[in-house]
XYZ file of C-alpha atoms in Angstrom:
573
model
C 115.125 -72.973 27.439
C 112.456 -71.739 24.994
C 109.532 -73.615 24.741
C 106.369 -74.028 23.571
C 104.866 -73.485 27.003
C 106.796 -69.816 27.054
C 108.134 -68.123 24.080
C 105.822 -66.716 20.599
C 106.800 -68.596 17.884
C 105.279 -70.037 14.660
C 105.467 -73.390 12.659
C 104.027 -74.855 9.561
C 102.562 -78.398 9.689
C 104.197 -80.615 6.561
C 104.666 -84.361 7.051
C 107.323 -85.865 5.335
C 105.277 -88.043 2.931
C 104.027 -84.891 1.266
C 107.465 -83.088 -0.010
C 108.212 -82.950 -3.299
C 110.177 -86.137 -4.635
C 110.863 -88.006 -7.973
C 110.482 -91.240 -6.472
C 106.581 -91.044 -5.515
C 106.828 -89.772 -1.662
C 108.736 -87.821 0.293
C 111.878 -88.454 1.961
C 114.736 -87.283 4.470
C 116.759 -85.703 1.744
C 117.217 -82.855 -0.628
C 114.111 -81.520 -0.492
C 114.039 -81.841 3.378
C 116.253 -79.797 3.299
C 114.941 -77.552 1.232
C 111.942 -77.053 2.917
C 113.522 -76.458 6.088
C 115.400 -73.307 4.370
C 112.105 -72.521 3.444
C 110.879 -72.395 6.862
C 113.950 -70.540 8.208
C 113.610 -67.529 5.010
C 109.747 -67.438 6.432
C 110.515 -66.913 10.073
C 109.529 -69.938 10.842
C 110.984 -72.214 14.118
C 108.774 -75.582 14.284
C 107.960 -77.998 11.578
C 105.517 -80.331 12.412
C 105.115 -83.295 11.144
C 103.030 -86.763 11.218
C 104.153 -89.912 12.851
C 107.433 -91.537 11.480
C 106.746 -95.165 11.854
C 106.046 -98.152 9.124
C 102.823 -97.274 7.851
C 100.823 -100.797 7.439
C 97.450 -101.285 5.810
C 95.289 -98.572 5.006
C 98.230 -96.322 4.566
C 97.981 -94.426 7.940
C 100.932 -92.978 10.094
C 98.592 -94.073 13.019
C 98.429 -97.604 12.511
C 101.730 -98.378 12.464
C 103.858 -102.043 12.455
C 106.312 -100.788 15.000
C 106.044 -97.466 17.658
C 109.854 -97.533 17.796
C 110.181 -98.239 13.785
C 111.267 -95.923 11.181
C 109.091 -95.569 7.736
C 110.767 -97.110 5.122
C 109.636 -95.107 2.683
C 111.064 -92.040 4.132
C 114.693 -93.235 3.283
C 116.344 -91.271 0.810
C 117.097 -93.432 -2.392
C 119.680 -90.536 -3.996
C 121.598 -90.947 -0.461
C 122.434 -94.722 -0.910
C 123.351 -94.158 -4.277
C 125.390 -91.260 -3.376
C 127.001 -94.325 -0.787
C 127.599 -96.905 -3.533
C 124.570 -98.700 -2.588
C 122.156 -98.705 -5.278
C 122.606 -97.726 -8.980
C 121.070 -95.182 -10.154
C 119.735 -97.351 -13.258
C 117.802 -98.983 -10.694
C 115.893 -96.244 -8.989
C 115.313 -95.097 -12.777
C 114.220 -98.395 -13.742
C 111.141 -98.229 -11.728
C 107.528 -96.543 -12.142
C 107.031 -94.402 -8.764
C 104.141 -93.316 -9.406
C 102.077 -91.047 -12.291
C 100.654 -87.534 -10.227
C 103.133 -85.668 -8.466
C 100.932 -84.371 -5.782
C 99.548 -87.592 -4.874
C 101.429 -90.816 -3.098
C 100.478 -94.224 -4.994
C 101.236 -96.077 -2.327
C 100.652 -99.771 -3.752
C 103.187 -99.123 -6.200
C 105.702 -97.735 -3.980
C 104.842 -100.766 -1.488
C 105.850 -102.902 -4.856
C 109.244 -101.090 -5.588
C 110.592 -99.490 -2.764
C 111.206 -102.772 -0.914
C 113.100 -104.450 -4.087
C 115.421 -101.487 -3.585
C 116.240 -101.762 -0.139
C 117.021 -105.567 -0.503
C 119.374 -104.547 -2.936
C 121.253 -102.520 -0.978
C 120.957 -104.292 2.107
C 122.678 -107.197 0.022
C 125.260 -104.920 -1.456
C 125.980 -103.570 2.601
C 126.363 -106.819 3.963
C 128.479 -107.904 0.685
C 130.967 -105.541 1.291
C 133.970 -107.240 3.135
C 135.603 -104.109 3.936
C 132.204 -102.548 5.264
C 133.478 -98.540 6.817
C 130.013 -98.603 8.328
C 130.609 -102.494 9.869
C 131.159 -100.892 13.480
C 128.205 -98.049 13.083
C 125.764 -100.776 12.442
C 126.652 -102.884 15.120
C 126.405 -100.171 17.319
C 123.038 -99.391 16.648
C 121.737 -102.508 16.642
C 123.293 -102.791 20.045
C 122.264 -99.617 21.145
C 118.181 -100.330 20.098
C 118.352 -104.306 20.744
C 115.156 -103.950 23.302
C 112.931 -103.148 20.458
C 114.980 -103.939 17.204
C 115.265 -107.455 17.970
C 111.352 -108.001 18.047
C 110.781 -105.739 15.094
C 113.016 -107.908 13.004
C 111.687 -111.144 13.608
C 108.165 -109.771 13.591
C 108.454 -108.317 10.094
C 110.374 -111.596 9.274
C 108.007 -114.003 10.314
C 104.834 -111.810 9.125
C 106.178 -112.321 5.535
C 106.495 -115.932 6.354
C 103.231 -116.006 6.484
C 102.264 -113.837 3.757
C 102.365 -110.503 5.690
C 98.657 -111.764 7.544
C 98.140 -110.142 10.953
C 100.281 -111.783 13.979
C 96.677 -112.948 15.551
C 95.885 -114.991 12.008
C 99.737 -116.752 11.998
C 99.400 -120.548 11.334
C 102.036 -121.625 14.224
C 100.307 -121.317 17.470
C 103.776 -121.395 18.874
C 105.545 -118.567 17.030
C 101.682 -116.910 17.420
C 102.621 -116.847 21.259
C 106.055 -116.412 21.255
C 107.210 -119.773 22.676
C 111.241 -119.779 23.356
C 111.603 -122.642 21.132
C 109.555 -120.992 18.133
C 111.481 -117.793 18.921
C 114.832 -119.695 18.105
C 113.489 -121.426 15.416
C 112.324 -118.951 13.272
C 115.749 -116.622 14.203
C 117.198 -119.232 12.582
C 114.836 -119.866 9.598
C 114.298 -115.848 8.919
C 118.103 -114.940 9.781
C 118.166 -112.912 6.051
C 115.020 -111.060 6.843
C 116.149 -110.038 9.900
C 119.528 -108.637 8.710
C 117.519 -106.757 5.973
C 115.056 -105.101 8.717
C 117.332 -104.105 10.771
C 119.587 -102.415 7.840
C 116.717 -100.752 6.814
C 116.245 -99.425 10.515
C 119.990 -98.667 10.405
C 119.882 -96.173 7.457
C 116.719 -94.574 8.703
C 118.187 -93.574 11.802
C 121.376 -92.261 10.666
C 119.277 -90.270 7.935
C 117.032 -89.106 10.565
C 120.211 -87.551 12.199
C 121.411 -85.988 9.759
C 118.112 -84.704 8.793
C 117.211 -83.366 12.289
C 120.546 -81.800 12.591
C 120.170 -80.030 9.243
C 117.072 -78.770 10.876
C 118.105 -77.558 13.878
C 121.295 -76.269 12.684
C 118.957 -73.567 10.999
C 117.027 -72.899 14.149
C 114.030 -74.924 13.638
C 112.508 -77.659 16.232
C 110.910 -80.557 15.257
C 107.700 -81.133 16.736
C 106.465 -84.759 16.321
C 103.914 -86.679 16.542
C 103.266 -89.832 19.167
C 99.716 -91.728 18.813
C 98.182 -92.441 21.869
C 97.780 -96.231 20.768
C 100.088 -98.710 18.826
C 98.005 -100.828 16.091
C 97.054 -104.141 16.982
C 99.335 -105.518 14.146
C 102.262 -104.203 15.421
C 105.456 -105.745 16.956
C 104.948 -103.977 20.416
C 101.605 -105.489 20.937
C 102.865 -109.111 19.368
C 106.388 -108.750 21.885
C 104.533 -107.121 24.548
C 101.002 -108.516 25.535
C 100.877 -107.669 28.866
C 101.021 -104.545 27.981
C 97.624 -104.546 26.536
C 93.786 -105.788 27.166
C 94.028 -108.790 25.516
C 92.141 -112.634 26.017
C 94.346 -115.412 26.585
C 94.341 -116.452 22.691
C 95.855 -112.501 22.228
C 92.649 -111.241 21.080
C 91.820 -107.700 22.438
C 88.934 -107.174 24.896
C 87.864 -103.995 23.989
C 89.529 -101.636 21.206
C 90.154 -97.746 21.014
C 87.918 -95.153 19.406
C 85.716 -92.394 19.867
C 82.055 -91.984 20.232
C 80.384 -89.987 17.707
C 81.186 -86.699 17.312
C 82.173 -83.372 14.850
C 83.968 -86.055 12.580
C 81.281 -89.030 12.061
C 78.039 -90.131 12.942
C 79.358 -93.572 14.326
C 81.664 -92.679 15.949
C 85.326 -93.842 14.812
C 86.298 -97.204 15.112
C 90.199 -96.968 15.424
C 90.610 -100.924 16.516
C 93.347 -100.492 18.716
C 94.300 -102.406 21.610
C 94.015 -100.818 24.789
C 96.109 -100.609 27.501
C 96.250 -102.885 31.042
C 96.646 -100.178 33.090
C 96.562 -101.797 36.176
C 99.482 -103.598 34.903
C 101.298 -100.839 33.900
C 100.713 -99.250 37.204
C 102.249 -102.269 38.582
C 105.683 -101.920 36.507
C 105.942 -98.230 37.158
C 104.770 -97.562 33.539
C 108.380 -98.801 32.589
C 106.960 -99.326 29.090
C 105.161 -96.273 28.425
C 108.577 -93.967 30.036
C 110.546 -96.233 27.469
C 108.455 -95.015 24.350
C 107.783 -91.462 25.358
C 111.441 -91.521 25.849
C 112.032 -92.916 22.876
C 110.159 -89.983 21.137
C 111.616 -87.350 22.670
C 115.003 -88.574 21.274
C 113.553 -88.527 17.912
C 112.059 -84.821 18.183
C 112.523 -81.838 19.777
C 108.595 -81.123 20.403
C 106.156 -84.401 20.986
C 102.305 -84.209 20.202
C 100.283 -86.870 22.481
C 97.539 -87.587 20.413
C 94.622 -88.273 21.917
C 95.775 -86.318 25.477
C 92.258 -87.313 26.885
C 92.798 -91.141 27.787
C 95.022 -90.881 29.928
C 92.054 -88.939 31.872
C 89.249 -91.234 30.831
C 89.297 -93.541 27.554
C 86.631 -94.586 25.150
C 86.512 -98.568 25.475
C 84.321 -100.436 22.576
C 83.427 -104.021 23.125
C 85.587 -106.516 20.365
C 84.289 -107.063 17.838
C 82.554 -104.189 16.579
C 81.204 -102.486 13.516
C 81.321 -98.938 14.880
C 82.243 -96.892 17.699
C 78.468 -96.616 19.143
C 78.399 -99.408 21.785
C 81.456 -98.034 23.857
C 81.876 -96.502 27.280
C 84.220 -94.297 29.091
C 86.604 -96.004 31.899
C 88.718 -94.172 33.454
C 92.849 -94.023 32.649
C 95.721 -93.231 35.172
C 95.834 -89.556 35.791
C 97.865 -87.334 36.965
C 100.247 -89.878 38.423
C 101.362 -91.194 35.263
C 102.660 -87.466 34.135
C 104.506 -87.395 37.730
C 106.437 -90.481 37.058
C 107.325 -89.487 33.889
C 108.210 -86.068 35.053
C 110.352 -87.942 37.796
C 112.193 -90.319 34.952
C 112.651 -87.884 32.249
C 112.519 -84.808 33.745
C 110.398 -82.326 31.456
C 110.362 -83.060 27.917
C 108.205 -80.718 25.835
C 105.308 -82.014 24.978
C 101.833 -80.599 22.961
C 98.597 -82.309 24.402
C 95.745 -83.101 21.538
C 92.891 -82.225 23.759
C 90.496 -81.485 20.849
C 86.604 -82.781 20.462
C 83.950 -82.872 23.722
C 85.711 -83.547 26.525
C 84.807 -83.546 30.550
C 85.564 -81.140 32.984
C 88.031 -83.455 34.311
C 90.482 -83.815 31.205
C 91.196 -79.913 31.211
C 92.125 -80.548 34.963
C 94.494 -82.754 34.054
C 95.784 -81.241 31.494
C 96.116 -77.705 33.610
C 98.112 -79.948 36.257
C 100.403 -81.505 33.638
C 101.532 -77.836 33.030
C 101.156 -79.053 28.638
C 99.993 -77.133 25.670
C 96.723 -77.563 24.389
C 95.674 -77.687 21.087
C 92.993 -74.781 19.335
C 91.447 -74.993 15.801
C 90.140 -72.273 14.014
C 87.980 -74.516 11.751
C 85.765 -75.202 15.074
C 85.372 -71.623 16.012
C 82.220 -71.198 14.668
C 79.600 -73.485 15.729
C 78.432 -71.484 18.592
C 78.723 -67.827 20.430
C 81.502 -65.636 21.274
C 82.496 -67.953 24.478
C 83.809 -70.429 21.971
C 87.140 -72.082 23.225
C 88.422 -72.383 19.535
C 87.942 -68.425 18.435
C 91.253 -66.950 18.998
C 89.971 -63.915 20.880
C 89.418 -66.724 23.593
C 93.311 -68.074 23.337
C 95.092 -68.498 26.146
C 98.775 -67.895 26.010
C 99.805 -71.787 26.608
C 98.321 -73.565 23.511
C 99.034 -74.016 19.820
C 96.669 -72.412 17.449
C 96.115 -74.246 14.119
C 93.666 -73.369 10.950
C 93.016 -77.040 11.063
C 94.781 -80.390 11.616
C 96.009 -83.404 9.261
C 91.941 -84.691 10.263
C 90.175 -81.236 9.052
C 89.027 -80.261 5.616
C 91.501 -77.923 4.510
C 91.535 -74.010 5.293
C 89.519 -73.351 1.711
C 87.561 -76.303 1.998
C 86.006 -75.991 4.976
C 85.190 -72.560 3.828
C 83.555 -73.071 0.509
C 81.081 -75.415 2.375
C 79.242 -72.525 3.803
C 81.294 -69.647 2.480
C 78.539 -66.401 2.950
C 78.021 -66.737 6.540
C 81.318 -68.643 7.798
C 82.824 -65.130 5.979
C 80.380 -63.140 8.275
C 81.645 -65.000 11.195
C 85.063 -64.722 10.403
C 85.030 -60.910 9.670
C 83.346 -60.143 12.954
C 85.955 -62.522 14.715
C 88.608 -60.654 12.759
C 87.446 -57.181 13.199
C 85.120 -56.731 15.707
C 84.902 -53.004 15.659
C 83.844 -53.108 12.387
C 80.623 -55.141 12.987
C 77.128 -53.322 11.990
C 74.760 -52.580 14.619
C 71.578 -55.105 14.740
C 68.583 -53.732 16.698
C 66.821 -56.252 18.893
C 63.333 -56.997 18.244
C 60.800 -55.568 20.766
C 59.315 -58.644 22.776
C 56.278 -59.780 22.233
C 52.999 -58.333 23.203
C 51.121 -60.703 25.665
C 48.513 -60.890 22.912
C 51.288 -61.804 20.510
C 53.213 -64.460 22.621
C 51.984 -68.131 22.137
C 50.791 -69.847 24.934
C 53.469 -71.381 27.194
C 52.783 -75.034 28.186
C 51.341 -75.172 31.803
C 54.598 -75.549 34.374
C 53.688 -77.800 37.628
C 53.327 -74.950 40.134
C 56.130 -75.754 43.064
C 55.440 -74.995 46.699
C 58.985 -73.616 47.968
C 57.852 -74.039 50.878
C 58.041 -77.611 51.130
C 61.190 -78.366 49.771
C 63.967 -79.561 51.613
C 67.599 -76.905 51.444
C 69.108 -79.716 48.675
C 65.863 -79.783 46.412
C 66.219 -75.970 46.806
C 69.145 -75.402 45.749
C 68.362 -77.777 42.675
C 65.472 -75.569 41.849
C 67.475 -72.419 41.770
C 70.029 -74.072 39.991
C 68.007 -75.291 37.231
C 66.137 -71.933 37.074
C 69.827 -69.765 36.859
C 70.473 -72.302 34.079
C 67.043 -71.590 32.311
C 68.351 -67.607 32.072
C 71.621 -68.619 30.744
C 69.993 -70.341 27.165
C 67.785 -67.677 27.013
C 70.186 -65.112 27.237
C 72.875 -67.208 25.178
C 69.952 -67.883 22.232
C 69.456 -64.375 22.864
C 73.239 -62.958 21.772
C 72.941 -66.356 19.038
C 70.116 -64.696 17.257
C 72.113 -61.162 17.299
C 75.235 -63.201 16.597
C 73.550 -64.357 13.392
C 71.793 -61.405 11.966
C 74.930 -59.841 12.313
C 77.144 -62.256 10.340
C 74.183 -62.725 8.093
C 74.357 -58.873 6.884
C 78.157 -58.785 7.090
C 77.657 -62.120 4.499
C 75.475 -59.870 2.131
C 77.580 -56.761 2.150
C 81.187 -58.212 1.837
C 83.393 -58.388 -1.140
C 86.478 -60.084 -0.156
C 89.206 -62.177 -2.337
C 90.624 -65.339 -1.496
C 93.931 -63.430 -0.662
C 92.048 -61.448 1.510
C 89.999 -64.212 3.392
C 93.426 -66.001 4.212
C 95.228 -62.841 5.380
C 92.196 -62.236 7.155
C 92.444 -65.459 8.844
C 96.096 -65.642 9.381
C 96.325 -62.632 11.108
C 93.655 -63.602 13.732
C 96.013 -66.081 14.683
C 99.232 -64.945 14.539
C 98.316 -61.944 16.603
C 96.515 -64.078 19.223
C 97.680 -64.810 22.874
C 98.707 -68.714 21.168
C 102.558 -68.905 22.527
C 102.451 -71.178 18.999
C 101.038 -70.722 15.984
C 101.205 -73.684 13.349
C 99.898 -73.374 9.948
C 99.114 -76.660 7.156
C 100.599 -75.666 4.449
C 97.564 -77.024 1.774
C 96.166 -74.160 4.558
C 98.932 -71.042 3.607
C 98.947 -72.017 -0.329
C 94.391 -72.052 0.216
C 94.529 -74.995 -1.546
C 90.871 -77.075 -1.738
C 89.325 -80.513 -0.616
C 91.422 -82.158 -3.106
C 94.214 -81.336 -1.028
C 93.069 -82.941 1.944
C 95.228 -85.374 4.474
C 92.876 -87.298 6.043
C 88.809 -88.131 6.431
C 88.029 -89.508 9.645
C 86.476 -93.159 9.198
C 87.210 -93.379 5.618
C 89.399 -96.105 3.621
C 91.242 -95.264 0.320
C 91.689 -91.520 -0.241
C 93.841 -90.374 3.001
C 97.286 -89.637 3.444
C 98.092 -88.592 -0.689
C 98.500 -85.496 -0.566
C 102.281 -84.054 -1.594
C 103.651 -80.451 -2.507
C 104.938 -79.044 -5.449
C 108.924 -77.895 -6.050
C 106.877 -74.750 -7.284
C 104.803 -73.911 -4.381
C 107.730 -72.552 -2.239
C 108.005 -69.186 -3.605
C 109.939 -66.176 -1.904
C 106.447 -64.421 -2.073
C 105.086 -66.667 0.301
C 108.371 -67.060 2.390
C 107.698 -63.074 2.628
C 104.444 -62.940 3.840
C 105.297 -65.637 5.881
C 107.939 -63.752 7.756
C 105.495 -60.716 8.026
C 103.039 -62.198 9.903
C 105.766 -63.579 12.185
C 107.696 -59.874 12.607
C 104.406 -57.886 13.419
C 102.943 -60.718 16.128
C 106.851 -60.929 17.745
C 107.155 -64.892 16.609
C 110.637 -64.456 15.254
């Protein structure tokens, strides 16, 4: 079977909240489609996308109500209409939003739902219901997670959609058997309506995916490490997770600062109880990754380099500084899932600073890693991210869904990063710097007085510390020695280079298409060089992520063209 572990291919990254669509954000239908004949005229044979679930506040794909869960918004509306539905007066009837390329998600939050209810209530009113037996099915089929979903969402509108750890009943709060009857009774309406709405996003998602992969095209999705802590897993689950005995979390997820913020990033997830887990075989974690590999054809782990060692930050917290690493299950946990679902194909997010030990791991779990050109350039030519440095088992990106785009990133620091790119691009073509003659020793500025060490008297281990620390000295001086060379030489490319925008990106894409990356995967905002306002996502931020959505007219045969170029001359078709 081709993989991404074996065979050249190429992908574009486009979630499915940012295709074109009258009714304010994307969806699963015509222009899903459309876009995936798009990819298939450009030689294209992955889409990526962003996770799939309920998005819940703050708008983010990784804070999800449900890991199982379908986004509601992704339904298509013209599809239930097409089904008898909805009426199309309806749809019409509401405002979905003013900017095409941007999602207003607080008035689709407003709308969308009064939609759904309405056809919910005409599926259910339908006596003679063709679909009666189909729904059943599926609510059979999913009961081990649909059931909880249901009366989760059910009960969290009972109480005016507050978190689960804020509910007013203590009982229902901690699942009680007689609270969980009670309000199955009390919320029976709800639940029918959550679990229609679960219904029609699956069977859309299968017709969708087959559409897909009927043209030759995987899906590669995308699986966060951690469920949110508002969420119906962590609420039906709590063993599952670090948690107090009132169902407060211990410590939460993040990271400790880095490339992306000062602070740190404060994610607030629960963690897991590993020990527990270990204990049940990781029945729940084979269960979801299971789960995801029925949805997709490709799964992205994000955050690949927990399950080596975790960032855990005390609850609560007002940033990410305070944490500490502890350590996560291993290698064994990739052997029993190996053993339970055989091999499923799988991308590992190993991106920021990470210890020796996580690229062990992730060389014995035989996955994918992850490079990005955007973080090429903050050192010398041993950089892990420039794609002269690709290995063949890895995805090259421009940038992901948390980078500035391609454009922006550049026009931050455009005269040298284009010096550093050229020289990346065409190294035969960079200019000759002459090194500076060393000093004179009437010239060189006093050195501060070392301790003077008698060899002598050191034991073999404070030896071979010494020797160490000196072989380590000669590496930074020879590495700030190639820097400084490094720089003048980008620095004069930067003054003598007149290159156009179209010529920057070729530039670019070329670098990684022809690289040793088995997969290449482009953002689109990245192929059309679109600017900052065209951004996904700011790490740490509130307010201004996850907007961004395409044009109808930004799928041009031109593109499709060049597109399928670059994949004929680096043998990705």
């Amino acid at each position: 079977m081709e993989t991404v572990n074996n065979k050249r291919a190429a992908g574009i990254l486009m979630p499915i909240s940012s295709l074109p669509s009258p009714y304010g954000i994307g969806t699963m239908g015509k222009e899903a489609r459309n876009f995936a004949d798009f990819l298939k005229k450009s030689g294209q044979k992955i889409w990526q996308i962003l996770p799939v679930g309920p998005t819940s506040y703050g708008d983010s794909p990784y804070q999800s109500f449900s890991t199982y869960a379908g986004n509601p918004y992704f339904i298509d509306l013209e599809a239930l209409w097409e089904e008898g539905l909805l009426k199309k007066s309806l749809i019409e009837y509401f405002n979905w939003g003013e900017h095409e390329n941007y999602v207003d998600y607080e008035r689709i939050y407003k709308c969308r739902f009064v939609v759904l209810e309405d056809a919910c209530a005409r599926f259910f009113g339908n006596k003679n219901n063709p679909e009666k037996d189909a729904y059943e099915s599926f609510c059979e089929k999913n009961k081990d997670w649909l059931e909880d979903y249901a009366l989760f969402m059910s009960v969290k509108a009972e109480f005016e959609n507050k978190a689960w750890t804020e509910w007013d009943d203590e009982e229902i709060r901690l699942r009680k058997p007689e609270a969980l009857a009670k309000y199955r009774v009390k919320c029976a309406d709800k639940i029918l309506f959550w679990k229609f709405v679960q219904f029609k996003f699956y069977q859309q998602w299968e017709k969708f995916r087959g559409y897909v992969n009927y043209l030759g095209i995987k899906i590669l999705g995308d699986m966060p490490i951690y469920v949110a802590m508002d969420s119906a897993d962590t609420w039906a689950n709590p063993d599952v997770f670090w948690l107090d005995e009132e169902g407060k979390p211990v410590r939460v997820a993040g990271c400790p600062p880095d490339y992306f913020s000062a602070k740190g990033q404060l994610w607030g997830n629960p963690l897991y109880n590993w020990d527990y887990l270990k204990e049940t075989g990781y029945e729940w974690w084979i269960k979801r990754v299971k789960a995801a590999t029925e949805l997709f054809d490709i799964t992205r782990i994000d955050h690949f380099r927990a399950f080596d060692t975790y960032y855990a930050i005390p609850y609560p917290a007002e940033d990410a500084v305070n944490g500490e690493w502890l350590n996560g299950p291993g290698i064994e946990f990739f052997e029993k899932l190996k053993a339970e679902l055989g091999d499923p194909e799988i991308v590992a997010e190993d991106l920021g600073s990470l210890a020796d030990s996580v690229y062990v791991l992730l060389e014995k779990s035989g996955y994918p890693g992850m490079r990005v050109f955007e973080f090429a350039f903050d050192g010398d030519d041993q950089n892990g991210y420039l794609p002269h440095n690709y290995c063949e088992n890895c995805v090259a990106y421009t940038g992901t869904h948390d980078n500035d785009t391609l454009r922006g990133w550049f026009e931050k620091e455009p005269a040298l990063t284009l010096g550093r790119i050229y020289s990346e691009c065409y190294p035969d073509k960079v200019p000759e710097i002459e090194e500076e003659p060393e000093e004179t020793s009437e010239e060189k500025k006093p050195e501060e007085e070392k301790e003077e060490i008698d060899l002598e008297k050191l034991t073999a281990e404070e030896l071979e510390e010494y020797n160490k620390k000196l072989e380590e000295e000669e590496k930074k001086k020879e590495r700030d020695r190639r820097l400084t060379i490094k720089y003048k030489q980008d620095a004069k490319l930067a003054e003598d280079l007149k290159l156009s925008d179209e010529e920057i990106l070729d530039m670019i894409l070329t670098a990684l298409y022809n690289s040793k990356a088995n997969t290449v995967i482009i953002q689109l905002q990245d192929i059309l060089w679109l600017g900052s306002e065209a951004r996904m996502n700011t790490p740490s931020t509130l307010g201004d992520n996850w907007k961004w959505r395409a044009s109808r007219e930004y799928l041009t045969d031109e593109i499709a063209e060049r597109l399928m170029n670059y994949a004929k001359n680096s043998n990705r078709i």
